[in-house]
Coordinates of C-alpha atoms and ligand atoms in Angstrom, one line a residue:
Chain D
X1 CA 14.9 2.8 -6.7
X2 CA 17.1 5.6 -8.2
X3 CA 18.8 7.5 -6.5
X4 CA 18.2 11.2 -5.5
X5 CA 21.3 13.0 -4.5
X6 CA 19.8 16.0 -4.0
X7 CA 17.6 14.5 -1.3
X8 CA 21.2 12.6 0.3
X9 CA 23.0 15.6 0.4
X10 CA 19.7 17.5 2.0
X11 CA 19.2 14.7 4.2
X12 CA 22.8 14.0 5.5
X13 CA 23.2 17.7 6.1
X14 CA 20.1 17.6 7.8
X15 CA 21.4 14.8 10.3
X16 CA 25.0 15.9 10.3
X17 CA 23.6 19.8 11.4
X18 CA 20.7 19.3 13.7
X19 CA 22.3 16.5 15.3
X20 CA 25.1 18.6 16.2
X21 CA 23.3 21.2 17.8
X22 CA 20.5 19.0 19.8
X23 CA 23.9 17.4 21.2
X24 CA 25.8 20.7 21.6
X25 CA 22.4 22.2 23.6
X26 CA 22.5 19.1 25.8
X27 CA 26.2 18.8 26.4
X28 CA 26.0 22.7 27.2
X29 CA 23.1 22.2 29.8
X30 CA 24.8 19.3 31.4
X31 CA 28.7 20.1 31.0
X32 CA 29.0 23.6 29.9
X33 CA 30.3 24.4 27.0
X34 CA 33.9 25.8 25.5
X35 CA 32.1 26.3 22.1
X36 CA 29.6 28.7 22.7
X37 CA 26.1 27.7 21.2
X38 CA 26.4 30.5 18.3
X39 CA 28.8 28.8 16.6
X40 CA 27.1 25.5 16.7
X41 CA 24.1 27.1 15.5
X42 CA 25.6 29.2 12.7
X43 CA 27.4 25.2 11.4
X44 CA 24.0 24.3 11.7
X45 CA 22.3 26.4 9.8
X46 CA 24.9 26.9 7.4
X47 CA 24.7 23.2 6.8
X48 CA 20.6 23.7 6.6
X49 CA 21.3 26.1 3.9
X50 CA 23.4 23.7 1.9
X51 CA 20.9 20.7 2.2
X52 CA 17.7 23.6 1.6
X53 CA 19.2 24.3 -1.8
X54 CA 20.0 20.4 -2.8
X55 CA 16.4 19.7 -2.0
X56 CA 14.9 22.4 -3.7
X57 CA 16.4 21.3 -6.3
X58 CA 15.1 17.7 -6.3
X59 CA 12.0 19.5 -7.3
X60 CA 11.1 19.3 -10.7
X61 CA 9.2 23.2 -10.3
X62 CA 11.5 24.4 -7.8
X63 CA 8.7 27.7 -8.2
X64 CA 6.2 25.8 -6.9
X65 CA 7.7 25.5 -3.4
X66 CA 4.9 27.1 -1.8
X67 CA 2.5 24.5 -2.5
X68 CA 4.3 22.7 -0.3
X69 CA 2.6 23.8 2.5
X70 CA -1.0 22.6 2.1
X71 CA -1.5 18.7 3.4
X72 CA -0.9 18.6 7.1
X73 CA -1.2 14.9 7.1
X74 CA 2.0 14.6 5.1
X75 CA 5.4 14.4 6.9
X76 CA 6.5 16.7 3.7
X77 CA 4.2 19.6 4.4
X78 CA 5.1 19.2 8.0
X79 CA 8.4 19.8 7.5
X80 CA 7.8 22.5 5.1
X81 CA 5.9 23.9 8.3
X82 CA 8.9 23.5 10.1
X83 CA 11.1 25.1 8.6
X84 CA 10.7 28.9 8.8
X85 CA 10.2 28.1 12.5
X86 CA 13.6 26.4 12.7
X87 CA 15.4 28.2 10.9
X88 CA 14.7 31.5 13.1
X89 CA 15.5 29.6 15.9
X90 CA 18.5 28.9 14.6
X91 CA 19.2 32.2 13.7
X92 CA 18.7 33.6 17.1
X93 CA 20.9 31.1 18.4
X94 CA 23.7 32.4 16.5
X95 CA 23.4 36.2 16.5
X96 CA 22.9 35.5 20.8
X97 CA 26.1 37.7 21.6
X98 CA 27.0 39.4 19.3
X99 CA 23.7 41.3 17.7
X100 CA 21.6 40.7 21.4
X101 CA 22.3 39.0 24.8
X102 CA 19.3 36.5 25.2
X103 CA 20.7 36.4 29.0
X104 CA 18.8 33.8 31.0
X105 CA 16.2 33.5 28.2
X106 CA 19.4 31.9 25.9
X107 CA 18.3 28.1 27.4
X108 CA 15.2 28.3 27.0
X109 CA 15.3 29.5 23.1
X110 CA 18.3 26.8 22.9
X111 CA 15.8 24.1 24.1
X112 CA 13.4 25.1 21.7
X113 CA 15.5 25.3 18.7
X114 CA 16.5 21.6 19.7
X115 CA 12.7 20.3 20.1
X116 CA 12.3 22.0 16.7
X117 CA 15.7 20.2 15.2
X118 CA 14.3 17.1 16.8
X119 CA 10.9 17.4 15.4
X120 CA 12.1 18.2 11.9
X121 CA 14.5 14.9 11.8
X122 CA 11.5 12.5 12.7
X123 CA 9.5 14.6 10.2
X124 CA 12.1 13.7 7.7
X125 CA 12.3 10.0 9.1
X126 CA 8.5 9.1 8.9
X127 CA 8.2 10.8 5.4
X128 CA 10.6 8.0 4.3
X129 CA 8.7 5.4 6.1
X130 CA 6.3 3.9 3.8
X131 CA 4.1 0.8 3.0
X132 CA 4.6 0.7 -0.8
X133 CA 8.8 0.2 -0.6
X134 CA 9.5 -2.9 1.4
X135 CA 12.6 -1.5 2.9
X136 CA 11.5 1.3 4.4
X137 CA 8.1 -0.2 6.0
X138 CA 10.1 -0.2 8.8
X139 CA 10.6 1.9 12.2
X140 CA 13.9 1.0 11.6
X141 CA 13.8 4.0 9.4
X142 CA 12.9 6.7 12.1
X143 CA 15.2 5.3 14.8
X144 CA 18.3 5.4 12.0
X145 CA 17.3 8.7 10.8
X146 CA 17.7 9.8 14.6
X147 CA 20.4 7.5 15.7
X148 CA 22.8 8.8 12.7
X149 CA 22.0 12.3 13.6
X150 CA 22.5 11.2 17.4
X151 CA 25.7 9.5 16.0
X152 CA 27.7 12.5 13.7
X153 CA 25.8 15.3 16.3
X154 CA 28.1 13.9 19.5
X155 CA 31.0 12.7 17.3
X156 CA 30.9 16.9 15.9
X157 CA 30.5 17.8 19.8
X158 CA 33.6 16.3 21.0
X159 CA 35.8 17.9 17.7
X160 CA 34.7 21.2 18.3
X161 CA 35.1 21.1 22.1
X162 CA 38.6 19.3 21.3
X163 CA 39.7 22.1 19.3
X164 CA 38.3 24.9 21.3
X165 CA 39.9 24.0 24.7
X166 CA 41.7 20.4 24.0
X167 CA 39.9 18.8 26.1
X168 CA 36.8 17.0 25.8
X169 CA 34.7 15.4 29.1
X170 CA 35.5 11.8 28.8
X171 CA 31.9 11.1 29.2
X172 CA 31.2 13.1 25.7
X173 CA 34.0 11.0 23.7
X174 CA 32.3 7.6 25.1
X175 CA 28.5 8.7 24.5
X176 CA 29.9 9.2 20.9
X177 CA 31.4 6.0 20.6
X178 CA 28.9 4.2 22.3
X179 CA 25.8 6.4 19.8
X180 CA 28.4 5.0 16.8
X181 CA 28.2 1.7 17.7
X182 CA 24.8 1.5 18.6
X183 CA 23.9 3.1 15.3
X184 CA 26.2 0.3 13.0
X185 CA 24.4 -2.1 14.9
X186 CA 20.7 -1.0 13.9
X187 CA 22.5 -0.6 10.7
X188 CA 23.3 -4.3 10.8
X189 CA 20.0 -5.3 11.2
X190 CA 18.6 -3.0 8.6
X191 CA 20.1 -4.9 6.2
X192 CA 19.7 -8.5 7.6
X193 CA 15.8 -7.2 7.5
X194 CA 16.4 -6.4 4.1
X195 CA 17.3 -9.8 2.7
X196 CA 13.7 -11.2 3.6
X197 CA 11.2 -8.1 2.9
X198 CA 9.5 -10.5 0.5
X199 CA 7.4 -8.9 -2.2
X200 CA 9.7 -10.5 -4.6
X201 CA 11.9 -7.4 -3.9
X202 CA 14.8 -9.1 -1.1
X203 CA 18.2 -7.2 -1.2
X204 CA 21.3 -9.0 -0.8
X205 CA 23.7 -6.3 -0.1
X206 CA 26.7 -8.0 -1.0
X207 CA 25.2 -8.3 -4.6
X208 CA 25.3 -5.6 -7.4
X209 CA 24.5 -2.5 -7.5
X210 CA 24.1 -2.5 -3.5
X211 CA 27.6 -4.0 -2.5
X212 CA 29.4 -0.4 -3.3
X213 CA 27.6 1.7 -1.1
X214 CA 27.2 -0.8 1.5
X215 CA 31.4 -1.7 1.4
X216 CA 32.0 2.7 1.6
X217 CA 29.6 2.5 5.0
X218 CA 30.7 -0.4 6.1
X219 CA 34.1 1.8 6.1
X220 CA 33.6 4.8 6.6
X221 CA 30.2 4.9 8.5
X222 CA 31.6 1.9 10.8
X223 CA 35.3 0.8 10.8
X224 CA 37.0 4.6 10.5
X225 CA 34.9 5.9 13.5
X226 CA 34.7 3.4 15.9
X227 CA 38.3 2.7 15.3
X228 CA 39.2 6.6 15.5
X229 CA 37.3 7.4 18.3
X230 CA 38.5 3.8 20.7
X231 CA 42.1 5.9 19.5
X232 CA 41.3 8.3 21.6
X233 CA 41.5 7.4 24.8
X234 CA 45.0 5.6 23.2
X235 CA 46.7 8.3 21.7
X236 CA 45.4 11.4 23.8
X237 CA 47.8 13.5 21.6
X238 CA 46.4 13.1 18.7
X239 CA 43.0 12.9 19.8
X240 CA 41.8 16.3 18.0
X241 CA 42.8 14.8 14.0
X242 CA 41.1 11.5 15.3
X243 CA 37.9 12.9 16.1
X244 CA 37.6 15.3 13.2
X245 CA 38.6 11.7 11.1
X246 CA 35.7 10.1 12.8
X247 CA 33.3 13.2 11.7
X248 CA 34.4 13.2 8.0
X249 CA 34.2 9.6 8.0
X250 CA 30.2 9.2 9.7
X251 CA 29.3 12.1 7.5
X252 CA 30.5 10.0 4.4
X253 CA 29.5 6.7 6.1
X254 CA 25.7 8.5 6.6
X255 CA 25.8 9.5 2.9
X256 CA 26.6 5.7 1.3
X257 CA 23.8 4.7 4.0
X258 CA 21.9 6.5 2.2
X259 CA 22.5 5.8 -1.2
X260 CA 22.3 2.1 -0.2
X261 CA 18.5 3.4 1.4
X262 CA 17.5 4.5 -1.8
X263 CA 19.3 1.8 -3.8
X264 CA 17.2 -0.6 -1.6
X265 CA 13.5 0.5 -1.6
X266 CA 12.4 -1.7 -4.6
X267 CA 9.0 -1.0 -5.6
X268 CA 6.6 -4.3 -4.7
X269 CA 6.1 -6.6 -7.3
X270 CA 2.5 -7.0 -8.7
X271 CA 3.1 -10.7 -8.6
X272 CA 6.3 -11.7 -7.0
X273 CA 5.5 -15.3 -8.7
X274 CA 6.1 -14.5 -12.2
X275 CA 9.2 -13.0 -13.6
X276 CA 7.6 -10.3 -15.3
X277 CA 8.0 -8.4 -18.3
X278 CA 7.0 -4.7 -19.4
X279 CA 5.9 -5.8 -23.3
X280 CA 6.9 -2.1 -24.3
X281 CA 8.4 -4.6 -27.0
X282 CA 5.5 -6.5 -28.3
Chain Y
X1 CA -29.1 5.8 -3.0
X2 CA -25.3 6.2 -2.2
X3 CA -23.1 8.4 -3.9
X4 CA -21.5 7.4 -7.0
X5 CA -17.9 5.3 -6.4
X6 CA -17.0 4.2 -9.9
X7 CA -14.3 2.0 -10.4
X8 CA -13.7 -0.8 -12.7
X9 CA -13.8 -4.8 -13.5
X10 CA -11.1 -6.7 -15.7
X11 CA -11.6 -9.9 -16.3
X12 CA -8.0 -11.4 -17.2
X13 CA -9.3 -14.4 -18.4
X14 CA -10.1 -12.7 -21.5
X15 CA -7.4 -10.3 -22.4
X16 CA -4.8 -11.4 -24.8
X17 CA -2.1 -8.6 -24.2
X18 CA -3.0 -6.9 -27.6
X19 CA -2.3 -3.4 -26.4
X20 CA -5.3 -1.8 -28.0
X21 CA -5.8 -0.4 -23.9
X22 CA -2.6 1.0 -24.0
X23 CA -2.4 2.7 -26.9
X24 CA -6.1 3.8 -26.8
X25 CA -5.3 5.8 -23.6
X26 CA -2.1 7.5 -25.0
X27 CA -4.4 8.9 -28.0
X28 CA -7.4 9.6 -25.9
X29 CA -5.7 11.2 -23.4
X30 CA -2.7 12.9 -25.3
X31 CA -0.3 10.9 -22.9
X32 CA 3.5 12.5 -24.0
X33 CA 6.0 10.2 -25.3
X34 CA 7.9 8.0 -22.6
X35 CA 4.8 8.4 -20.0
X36 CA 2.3 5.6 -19.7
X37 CA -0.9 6.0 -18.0
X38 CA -1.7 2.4 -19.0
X39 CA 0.7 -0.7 -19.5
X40 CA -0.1 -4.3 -19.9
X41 CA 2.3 -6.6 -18.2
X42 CA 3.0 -10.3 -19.1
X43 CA 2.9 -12.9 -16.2
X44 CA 5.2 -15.9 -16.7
X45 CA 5.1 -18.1 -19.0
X46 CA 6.6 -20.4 -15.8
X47 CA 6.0 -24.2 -15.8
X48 CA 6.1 -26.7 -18.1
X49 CA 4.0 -27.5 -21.6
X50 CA 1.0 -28.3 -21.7
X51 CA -0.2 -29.2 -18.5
X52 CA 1.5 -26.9 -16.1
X53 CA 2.1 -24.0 -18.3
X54 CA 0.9 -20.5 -16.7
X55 CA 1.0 -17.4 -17.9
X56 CA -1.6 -14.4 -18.7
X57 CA -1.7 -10.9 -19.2
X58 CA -2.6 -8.1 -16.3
X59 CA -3.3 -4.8 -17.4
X60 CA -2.0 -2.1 -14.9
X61 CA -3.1 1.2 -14.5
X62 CA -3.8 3.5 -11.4
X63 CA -6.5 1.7 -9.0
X64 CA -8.2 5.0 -8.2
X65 CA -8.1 3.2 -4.5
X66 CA -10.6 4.4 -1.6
X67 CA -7.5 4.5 0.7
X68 CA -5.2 5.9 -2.1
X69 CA -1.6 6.3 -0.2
X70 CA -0.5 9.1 -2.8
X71 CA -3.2 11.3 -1.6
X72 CA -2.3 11.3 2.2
X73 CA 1.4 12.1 1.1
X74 CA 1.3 14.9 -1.4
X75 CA 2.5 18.1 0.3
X76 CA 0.3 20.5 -2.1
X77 CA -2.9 18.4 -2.5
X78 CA -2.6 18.1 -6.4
X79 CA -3.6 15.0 -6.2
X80 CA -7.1 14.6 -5.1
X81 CA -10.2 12.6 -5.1
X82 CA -13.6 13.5 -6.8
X83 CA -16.6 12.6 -4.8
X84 CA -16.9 9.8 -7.5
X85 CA -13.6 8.5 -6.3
X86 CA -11.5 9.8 -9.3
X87 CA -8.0 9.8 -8.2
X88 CA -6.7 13.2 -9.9
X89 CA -3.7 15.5 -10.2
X90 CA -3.9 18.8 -10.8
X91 CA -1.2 19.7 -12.8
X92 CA -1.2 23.1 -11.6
X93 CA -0.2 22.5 -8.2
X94 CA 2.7 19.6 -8.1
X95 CA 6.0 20.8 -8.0
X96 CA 6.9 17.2 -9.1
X97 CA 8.5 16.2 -5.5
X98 CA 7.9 12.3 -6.5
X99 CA 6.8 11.1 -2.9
X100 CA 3.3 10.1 -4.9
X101 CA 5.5 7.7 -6.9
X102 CA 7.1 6.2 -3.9
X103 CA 4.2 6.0 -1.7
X104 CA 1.9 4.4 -4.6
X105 CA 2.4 0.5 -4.6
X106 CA 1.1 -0.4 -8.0
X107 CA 3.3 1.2 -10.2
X108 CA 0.6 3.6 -11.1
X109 CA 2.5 7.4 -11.7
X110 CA 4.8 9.0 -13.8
X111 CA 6.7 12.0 -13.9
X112 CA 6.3 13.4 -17.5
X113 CA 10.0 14.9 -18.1
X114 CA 8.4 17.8 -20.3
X115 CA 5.4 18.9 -18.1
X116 CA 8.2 18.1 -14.6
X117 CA 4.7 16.8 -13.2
X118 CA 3.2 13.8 -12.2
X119 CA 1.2 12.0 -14.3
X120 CA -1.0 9.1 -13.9
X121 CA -5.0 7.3 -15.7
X122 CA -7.8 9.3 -15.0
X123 CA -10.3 6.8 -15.3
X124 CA -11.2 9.0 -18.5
X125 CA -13.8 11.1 -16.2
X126 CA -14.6 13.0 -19.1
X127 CA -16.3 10.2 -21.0
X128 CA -17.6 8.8 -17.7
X129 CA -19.6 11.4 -17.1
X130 CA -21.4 11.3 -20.4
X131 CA -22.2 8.1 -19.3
X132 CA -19.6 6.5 -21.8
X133 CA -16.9 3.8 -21.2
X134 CA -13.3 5.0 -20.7
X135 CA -11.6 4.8 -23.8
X136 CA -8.7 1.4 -23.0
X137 CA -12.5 -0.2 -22.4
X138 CA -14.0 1.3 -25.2
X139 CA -10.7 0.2 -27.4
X140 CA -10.8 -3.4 -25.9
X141 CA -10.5 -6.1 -28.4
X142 CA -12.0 -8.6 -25.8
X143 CA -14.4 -6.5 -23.5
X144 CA -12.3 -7.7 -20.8
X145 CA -12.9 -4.1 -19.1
X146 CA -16.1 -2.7 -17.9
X147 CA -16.1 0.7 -16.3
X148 CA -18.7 2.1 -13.8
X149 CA -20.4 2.7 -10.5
X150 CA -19.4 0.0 -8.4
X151 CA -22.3 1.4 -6.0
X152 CA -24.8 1.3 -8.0
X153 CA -26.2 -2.9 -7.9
X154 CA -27.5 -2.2 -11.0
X155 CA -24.6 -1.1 -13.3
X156 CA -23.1 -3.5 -15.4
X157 CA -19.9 -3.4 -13.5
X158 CA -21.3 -4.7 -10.4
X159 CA -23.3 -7.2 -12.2
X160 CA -20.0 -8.2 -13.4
X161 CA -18.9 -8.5 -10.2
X162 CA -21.5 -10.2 -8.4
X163 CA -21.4 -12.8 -11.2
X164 CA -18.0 -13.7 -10.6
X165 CA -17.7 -12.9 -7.3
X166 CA -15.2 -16.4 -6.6
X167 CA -12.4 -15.0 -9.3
X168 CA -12.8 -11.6 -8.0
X169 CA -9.5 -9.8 -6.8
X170 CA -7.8 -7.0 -5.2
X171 CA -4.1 -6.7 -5.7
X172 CA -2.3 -6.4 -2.6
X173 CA -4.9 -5.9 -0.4
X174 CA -2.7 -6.2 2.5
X175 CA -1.5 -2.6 1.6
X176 CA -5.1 -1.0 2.8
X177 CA -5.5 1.1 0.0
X178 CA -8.9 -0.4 -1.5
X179 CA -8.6 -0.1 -4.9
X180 CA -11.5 0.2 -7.2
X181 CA -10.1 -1.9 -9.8
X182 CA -11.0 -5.2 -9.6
X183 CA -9.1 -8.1 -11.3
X184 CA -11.3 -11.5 -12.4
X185 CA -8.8 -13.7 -11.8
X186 CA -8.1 -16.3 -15.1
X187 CA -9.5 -19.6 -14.8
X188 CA -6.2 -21.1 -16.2
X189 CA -3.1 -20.3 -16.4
X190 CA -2.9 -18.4 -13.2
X191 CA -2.4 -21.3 -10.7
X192 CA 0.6 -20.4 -8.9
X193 CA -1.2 -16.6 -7.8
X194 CA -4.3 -18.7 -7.2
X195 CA -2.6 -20.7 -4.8
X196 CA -0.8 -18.2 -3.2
X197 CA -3.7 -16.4 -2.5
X198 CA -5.4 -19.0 -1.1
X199 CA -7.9 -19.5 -4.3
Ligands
LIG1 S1 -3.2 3.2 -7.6 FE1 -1.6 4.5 -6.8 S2 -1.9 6.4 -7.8 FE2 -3.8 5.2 -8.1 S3 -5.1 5.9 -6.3 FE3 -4.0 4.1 -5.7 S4 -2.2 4.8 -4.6 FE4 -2.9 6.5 -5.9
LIG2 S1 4.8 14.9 -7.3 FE1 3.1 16.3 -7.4 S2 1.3 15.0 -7.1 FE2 3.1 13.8 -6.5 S3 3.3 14.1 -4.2 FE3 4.6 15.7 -5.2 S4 3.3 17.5 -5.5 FE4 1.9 15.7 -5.1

């Protein structure tokens, strides 16, 4: 398949925002927080805003964008529905502070912003999730949309709380590393899966055109972080450039993961059989 | 008596890869230049002459399946089905997103650069409901496709059907969608497919 980079951007952005403030809400509720949740909701939402205006323009009648709202069954439409819901949310989130004090209310609109974060992501996940492309009939799809969010969300946690008040709960920096490493290793077997999805439509990512994308990942989505974050607890010192390393790097490694995703969802053959041939040229 | 379900039967034993469909439909239909509602693919040749030589033609065009996947994923419900079970877009509503593309697994759509909407056969309803054949059956140099109401016992298309009810096939049925296309599959030359589906 081609590939859409205005759906990557939208989607990394998507994952790299929302999965920052589900885990900022959460480490807030369980470890308080030295970066109040405003500011991790206006990164979010100014990250939303980014990935709103790629995917609109992925749209060949960008004007039509109110269509959008009119099949509940599909995921598209359901994150259409989302949205507007969200993106209040969000924007109560940040302006709690400075325009308003939510007071003891300010949990309980954070919780909902992050059920609403978490619903758009699988939204976004099970739209990609489909029987016709080999590759993505998968719930590997779903659990990687969610684990890479899970993944760059606590990684961008522990930089922010690093740089706030240079110091992060040990407990944050190993739920990042451990997220990271879980994630490369559903990655992993993404792409074994992908080498046998039959059809006549197998993907060998070391072959052309995938090996590209799949060697920046394999990188930058896996090496740089794991390696950068394990730093951590080594060089204490430095630990706020290796964190903010480690978030560059997953944001880029989620980006080539996704062009490899798109690069990847081969359309089924007709007959997987026959080499076949478009006679365009008859 | 049931409501109409049309659909249609080619028999692959019979067409030759002339084109005639193809073209047909792009006239018919005013289909713009680089969109194709209509292709006709070659199959092999794989195997060795004369005696294990296989190759045919398959015509490919939208199924208008009962189950059709690009209905249940369109977020503005251009595409629709007719009671007939016409698989349709209305032009007026897609915003050209593409997930219909993706989600349809027999290569059916296109996005037509110039409209920026999707495009796809329409089973020529028009002629259909004046009780005429659509127009790549009309056009057929062979008669290898017969249009009609696969409900209807009567109708030529499920005498068809019922006649060669062993070569009859669905492609990919594993994928749920039901289409209402139904290939005959050749009596030679198609051996490996045969096979593999258990034929
Ligand atoms: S063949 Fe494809 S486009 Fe046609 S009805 Fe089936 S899923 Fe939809
Ligand atoms: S491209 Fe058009 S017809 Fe296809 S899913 Fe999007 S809006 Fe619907």
């Amino acid at each position: 398949m081609q590939i859409h980079w205005p759906l990557v951007i939208s989607t990394v952005c998507q994952r790299v925002g929302l999965g920052l403030f589900i885990c900022a809400f959460v480490g807030q509720v369980y470890a308080g927080s030295p970066v109040p949740l405003s500011v991790m909701a206006w990164i979010t939402l100014a990250l939303l805003a980014v990935g709103g205006i790629a995917s609109v323009f992925h749209l060949q009648r960008p004007q039509r964008f109110f269509n959008a709202f009119s099949n509940l069954k599909s995921h598209l439409t359901q994150e259409a529905l989302i949205t507007p819901f969200l993106g209040v949310a969000l924007l109560v989130c940040a302006l709690n502070g400075t325009l308003f004090d939510l007071g003891v209310a300010t949990a309980f609109v954070g919780a909902v912003t992050a059920i609403l974060a978490g619903a758009f992501l699988v939204c976004t996940g099970l739209a990609y999730q489909m029987g016709s492309r080999p590759a993505w009939n998968t719930p590997f799809v779903l659990v990687l949309f969610l684990l890479t969010a899970l993944e760059a969300g606590a990684i961008g946690v522990a930089v922010l709380w690093l740089a706030a008040a240079g110091l992060v709960p040990t407990m944050f920096v190993v739920i990042a590393l451990v997220s990271t490493v879980v994630c490369v290793i559903v990655q992993a077997a993404y792409v074994v899966r992908m080498r046998s999805v039959g059809y006549g439509v197998n993907v060998d990512v070391m072959e052309e055109p995938y090996r590209g994308p799949f060697v920046t990942w394999l990188a930058a989505g896996a090496v740089v972080p794991v390696v950068c974050l394990a730093l951590v607890f080594v060089v204490p010192s430095a630990a706020v450039a290796l964190a903010a390393v480690a978030w560059a790097a997953s944001a880029v490694g989620i980006a080539a993961w996704t062009v490899l995703f798109f690069k990847g969802a081969r359309k089924v053959k007709m007959f997987p059989m026959y080499p076949v041939d478009l006679n365009l040229d008859m | 008596m049931a409501e109409k379900h049309y659909g249609m039967v080619i028999d692959l034993d019979k067409c030759t890869g002339c084109q005639a469909c193809a073209v047909a439909c792009k006239m018919e239909n005013n289909v713009d230049l680089g969109v194709f509602w209509e292709r006709v693919y070659r199959m092999g040749p794989i195997g060795t002459y004369p005696d294990a030589l296989e190759m045919f033609y398959f015509p490919n065009q939208c199924m208008h399946c009962e189950n059709p996947s690009c209905i249940s994923v369109c977020p503005t419900k251009a595409t629709y089905q007719t009671d007939d079970g016409v698989v349709l877009v209305d032009a007026n509503l897609c915003f050209g997103c593409q997930y219909c593309i993706w989600a349809c697994p027999y290569e059916a759509r296109t996005l037509n650069p110039n409209t920026k909407t999707v495009e796809k056969c329409i089973l020529c309803v028009h002629r259909l409901e004046k009780g005429e054949q659509p127009m790549c059956a009309y056009t057929c140099t062979t008669g290898c496709r017969v249009a009609g109401d696969l409900n209807d016992p009567d109708s030529r298309v499920s005498q068809i059907l019922k006649d060669n009810e062993d070569r009859a096939y669905r492609v990919h049925p594993e994928f749920g969608n039901k289409p209402s296309v139904v290939y005959l599959l050749p009596r030679k030359g198609a051996e490996t497919l045969c096979r593999s589906i258990g034929r």
